[in-house]
Short mmCIF file of C-alpha atoms and ligand atoms in Angstrom, two decimals:
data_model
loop_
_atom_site.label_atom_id
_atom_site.label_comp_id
_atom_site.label_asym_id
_atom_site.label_seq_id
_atom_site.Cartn_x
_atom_site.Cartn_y
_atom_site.Cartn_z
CA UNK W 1 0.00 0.00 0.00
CA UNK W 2 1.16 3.37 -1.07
CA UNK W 3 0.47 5.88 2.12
CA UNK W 4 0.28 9.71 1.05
CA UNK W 5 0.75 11.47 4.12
CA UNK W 6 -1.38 15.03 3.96
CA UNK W 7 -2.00 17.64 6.53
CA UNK W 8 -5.57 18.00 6.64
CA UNK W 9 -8.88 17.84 4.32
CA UNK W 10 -8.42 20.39 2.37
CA UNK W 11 -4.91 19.30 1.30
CA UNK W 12 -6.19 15.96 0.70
CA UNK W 13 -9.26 17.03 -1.21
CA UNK W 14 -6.93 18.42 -3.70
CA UNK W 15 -4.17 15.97 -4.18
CA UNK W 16 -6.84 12.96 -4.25
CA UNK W 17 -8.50 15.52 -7.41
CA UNK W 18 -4.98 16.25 -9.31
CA UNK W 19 -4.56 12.26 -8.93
CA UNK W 20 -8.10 11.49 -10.51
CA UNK W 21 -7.62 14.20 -13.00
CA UNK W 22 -4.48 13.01 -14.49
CA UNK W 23 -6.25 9.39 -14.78
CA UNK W 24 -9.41 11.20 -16.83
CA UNK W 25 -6.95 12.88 -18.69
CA UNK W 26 -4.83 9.88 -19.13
CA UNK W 27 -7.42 7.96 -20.50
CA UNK W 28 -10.03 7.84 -23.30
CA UNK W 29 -12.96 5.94 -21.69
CA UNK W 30 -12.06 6.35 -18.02
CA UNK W 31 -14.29 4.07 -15.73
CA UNK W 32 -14.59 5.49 -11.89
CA UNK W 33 -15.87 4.05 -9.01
CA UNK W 34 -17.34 6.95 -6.59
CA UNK W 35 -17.89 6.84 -3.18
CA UNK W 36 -20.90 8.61 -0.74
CA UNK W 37 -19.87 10.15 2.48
CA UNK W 38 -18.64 12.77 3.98
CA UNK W 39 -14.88 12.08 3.13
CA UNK W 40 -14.96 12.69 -0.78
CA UNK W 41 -17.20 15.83 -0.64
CA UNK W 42 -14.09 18.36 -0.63
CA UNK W 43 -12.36 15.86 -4.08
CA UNK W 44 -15.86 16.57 -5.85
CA UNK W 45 -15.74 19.97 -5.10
CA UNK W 46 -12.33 20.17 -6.34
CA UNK W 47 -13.25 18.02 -9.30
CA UNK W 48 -16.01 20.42 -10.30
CA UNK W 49 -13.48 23.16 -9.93
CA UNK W 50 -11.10 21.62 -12.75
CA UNK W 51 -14.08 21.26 -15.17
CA UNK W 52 -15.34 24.11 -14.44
CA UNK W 53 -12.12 25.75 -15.56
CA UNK W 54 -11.34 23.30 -18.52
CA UNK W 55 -8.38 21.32 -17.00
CA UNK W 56 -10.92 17.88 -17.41
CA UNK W 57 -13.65 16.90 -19.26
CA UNK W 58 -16.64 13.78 -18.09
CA UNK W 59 -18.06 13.37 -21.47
CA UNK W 60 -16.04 10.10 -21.66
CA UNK W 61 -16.11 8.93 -17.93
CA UNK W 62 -18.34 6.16 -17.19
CA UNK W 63 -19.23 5.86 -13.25
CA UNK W 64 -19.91 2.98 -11.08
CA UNK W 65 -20.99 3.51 -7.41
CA UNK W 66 -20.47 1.61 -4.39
CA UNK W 67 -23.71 1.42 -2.46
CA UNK W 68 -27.20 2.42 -2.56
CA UNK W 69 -29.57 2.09 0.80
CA UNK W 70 -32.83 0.11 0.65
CA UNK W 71 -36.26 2.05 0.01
CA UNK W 72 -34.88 5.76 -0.30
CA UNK W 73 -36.04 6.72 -4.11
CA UNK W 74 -33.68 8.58 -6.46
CA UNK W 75 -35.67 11.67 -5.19
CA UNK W 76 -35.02 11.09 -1.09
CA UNK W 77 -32.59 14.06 -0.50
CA UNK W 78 -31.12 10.86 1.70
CA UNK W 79 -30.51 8.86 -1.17
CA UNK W 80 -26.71 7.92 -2.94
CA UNK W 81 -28.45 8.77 -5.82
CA UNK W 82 -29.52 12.26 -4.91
CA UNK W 83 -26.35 12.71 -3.20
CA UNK W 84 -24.30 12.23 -6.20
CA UNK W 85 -26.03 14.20 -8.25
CA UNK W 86 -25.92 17.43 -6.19
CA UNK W 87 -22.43 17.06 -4.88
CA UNK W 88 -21.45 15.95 -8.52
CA UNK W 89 -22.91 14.78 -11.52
CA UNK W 90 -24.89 17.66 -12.37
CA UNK W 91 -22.15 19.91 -12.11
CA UNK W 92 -20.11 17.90 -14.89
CA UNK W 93 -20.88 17.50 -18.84
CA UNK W 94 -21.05 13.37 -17.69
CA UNK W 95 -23.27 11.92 -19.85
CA UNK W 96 -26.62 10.52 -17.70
CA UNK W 97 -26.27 6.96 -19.29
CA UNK W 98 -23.40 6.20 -17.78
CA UNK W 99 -24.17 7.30 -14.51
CA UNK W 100 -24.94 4.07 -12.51
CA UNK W 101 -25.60 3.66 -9.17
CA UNK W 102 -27.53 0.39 -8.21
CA UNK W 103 -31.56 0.88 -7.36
CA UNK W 104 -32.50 0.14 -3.91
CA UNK W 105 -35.73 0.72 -5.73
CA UNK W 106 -35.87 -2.23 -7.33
CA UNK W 107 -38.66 -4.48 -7.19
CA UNK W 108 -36.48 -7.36 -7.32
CA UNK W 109 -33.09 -6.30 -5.56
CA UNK W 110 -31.52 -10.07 -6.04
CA UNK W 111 -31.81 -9.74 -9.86
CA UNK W 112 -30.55 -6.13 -9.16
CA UNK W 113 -27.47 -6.94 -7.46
CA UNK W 114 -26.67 -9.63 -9.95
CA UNK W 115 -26.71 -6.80 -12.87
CA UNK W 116 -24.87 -4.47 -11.35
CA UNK W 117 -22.59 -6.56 -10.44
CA UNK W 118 -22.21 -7.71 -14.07
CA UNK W 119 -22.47 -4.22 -15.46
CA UNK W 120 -19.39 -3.57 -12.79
CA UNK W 121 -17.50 -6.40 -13.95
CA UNK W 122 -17.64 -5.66 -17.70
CA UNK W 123 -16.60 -2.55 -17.62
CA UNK W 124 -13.82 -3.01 -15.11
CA UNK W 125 -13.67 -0.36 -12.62
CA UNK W 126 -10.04 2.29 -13.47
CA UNK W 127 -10.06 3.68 -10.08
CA UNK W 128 -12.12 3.54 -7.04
CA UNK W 129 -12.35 5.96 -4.86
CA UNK W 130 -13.17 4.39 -1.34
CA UNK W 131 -14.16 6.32 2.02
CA UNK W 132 -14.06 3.90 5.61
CA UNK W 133 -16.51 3.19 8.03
CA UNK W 134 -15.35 3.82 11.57
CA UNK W 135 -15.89 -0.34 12.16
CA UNK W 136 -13.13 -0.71 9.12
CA UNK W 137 -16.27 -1.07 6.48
CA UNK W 138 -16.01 -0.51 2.54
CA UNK W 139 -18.73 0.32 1.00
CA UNK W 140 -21.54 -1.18 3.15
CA UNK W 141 -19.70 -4.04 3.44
CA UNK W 142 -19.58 -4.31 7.74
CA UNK W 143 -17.54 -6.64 9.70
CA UNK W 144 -17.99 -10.42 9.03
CA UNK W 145 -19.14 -9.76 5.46
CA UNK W 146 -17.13 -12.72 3.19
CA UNK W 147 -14.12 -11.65 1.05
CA UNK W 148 -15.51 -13.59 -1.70
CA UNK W 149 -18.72 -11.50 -1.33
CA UNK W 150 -19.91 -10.19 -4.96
CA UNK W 151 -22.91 -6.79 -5.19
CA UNK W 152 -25.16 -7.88 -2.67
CA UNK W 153 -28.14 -6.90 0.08
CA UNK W 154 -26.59 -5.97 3.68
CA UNK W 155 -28.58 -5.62 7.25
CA UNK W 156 -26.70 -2.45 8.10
CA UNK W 157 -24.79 -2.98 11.60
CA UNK W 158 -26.13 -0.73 14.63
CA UNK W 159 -23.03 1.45 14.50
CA UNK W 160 -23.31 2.34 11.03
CA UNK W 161 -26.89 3.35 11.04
CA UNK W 162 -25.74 5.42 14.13
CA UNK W 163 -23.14 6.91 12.59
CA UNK W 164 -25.01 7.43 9.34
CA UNK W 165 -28.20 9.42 11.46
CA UNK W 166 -26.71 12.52 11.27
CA UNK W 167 -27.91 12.92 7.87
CA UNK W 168 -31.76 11.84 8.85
CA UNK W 169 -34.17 13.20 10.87
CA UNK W 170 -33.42 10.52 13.62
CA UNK W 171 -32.35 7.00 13.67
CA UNK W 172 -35.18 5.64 12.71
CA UNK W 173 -35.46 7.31 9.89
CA UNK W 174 -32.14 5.33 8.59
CA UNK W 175 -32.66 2.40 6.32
CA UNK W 176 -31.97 -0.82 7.81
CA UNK W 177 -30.57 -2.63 4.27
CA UNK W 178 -28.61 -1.29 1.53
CA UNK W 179 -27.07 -2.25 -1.31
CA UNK W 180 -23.64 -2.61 -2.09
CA UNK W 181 -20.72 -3.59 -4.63
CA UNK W 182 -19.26 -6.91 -2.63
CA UNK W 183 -15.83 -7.10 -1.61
CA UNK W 184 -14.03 -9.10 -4.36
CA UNK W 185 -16.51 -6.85 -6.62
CA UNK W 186 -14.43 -3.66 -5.35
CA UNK W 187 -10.93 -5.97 -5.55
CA UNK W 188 -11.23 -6.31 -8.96
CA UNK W 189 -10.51 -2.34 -9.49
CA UNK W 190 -7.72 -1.73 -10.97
CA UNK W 191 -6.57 0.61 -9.13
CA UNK W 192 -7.82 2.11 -5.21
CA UNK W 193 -7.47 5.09 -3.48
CA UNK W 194 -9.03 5.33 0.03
CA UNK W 195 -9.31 8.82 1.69
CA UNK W 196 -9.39 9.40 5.60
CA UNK W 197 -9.36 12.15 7.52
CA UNK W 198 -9.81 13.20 10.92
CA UNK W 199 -9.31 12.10 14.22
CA UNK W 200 -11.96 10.33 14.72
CA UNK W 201 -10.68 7.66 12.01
CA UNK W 202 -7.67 7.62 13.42
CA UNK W 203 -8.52 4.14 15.66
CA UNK W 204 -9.72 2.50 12.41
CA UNK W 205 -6.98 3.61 9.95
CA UNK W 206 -3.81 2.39 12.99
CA UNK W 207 -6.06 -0.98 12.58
CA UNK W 208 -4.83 -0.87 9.11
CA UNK W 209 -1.69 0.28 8.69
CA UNK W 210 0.04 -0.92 12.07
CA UNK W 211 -0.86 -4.81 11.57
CA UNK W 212 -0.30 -7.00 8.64
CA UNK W 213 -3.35 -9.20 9.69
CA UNK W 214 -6.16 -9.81 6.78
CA UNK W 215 -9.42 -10.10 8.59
CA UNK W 216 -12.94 -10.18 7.59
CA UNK W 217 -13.56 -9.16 11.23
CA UNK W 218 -11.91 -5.54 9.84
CA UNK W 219 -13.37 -5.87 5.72
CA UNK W 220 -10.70 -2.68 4.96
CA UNK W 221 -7.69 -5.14 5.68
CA UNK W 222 -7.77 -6.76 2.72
CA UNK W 223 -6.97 -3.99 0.54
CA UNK W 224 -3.67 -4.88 2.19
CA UNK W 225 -3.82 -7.67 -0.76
CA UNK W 226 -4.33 -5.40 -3.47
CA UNK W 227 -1.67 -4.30 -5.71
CA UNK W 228 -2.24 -1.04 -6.71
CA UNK W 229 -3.75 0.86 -3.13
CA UNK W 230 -2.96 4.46 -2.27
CA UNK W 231 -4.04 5.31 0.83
CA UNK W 232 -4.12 8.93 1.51
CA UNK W 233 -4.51 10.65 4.95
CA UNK W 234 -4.20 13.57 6.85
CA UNK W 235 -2.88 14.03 9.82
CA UNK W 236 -5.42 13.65 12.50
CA UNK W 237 -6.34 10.24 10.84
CA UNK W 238 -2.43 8.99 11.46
CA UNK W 239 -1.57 9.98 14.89
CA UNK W 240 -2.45 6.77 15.78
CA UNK W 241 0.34 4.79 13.38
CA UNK W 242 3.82 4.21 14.80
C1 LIG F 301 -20.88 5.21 4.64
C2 LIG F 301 -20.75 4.78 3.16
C3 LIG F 301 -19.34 4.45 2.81
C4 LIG F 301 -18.46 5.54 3.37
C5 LIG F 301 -18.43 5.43 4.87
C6 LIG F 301 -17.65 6.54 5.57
O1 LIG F 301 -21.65 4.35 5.38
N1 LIG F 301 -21.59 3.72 2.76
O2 LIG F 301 -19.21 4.31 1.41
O3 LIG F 301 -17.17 5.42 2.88
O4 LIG F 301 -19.72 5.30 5.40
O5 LIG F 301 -18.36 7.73 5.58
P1 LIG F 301 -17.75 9.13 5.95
O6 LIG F 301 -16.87 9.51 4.81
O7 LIG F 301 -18.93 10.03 6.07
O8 LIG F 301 -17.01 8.97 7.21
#
């Protein structure tokens, strides 16, 4: 794993952006996998910025993303979907076909999480962009879920929805399933680049870097088996590490 070391969020919102911008410009049909959360809010901002002044263009970017909750419609100011679009897409000259985000919609969420998953795997993924859960989840993929795990439905732990209330009205409000690209799904990207920042990651990010153990306990450790991971970080997030 490559570790950039950063001093805060607004230093790593624009070094994670010059690194995604020299991939779109890098490529011709550049294939991203986008993340929800607080984390990348500052890189889309700084994404926007670049197209806004010319430095990068969308029109050939197709976009996967990682998770989707269970019952919130496109609509639900809650949603991935609605998310993405405001902090992002329609900021950006991407074209809306190849916007996908899986539908927690979806009558049938099985046969939805098989497609997706498909759709994911034929286009193979360029870079994903991954944030962490304070329990060491990717995506929605919490503690216990299998490595071998491919797009699939998730009972969202306790914590998460906890974590994740901020956003509602109140807990309840929080779905109790989502959707969400697997974990050998997300291994498969070619390349990954996992923001933290803050202190209060700073527990869950020493969990990674200071042991070597691979642990579906802790789903982030096994990007320690991927080959191409930068990790970048500021420093609230490492003053844990030794
Ligand atoms: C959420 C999302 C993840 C995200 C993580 C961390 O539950 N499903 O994709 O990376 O939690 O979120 P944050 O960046 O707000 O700390």
């Amino acid at each position: 794993m490559k570790i950039i070391h950063v001093s805060g969020y607004e230093e790593m919102s624009g070094k994670s952006a010059d690194l995604m911008a020299e991939l779109i410009q890098n490529s011709n049909n550049p294939v991203i996998g986008f993340a929800t959360g607080s984390t990348p809010i500052g890189l889309y901002k700084c994404l926007i910025k670049k197209y806004r002044q010319k430095e990068i263009s969308f029109r050939n970017v197709t976009a996967f993303n990682l998770d989707e909750y269970v019952g919130l419609a496109k609509e639900n100011k809650n949603s991935y979907h609605y998310y993405m679009n405001e902090k992002l897409f329609k900021h950006l000259d991407i074209s809306r076909r190849n916007i996908n985000i899986p539908n927690g919609m979806a009558e049938d969420l099985e046969q939805e999480c098989l497609s997706y998953d498909r759709l994911v795997s034929e286009k193979a993924i360029d870079i994903q962009i991954l944030g962490m859960g304070l329990n060491g989840h990717i995506g929605f993929n919490e503690p216990g879920t299998s490595f071998k795990s491919r797009t699939h439905i998730v009972d969202l732990d306790q914590s998460t929805r906890q974590a994740n209330s901020r956003f509602f009205r109140s807990l309840d409000e929080v779905p109790t399933k989502a959707l969400t690209m697997g974990i050998e799904t997300i291994m498969e990207s070619k390349r990954i680049l996992l923001l933290v920042s803050g202190n209060e990651k700073s527990e869950a990010l020493a969990r990674l870097l200071n042991s070597t153990r691979v642990s579906q306990e802790f789903p982030a450790s096994i990007l320690r088996k991927h080959k191409d991971v930068t990790v970048m970080a500021d420093d609230a997030a490492l003053n844990k590490i030794h």
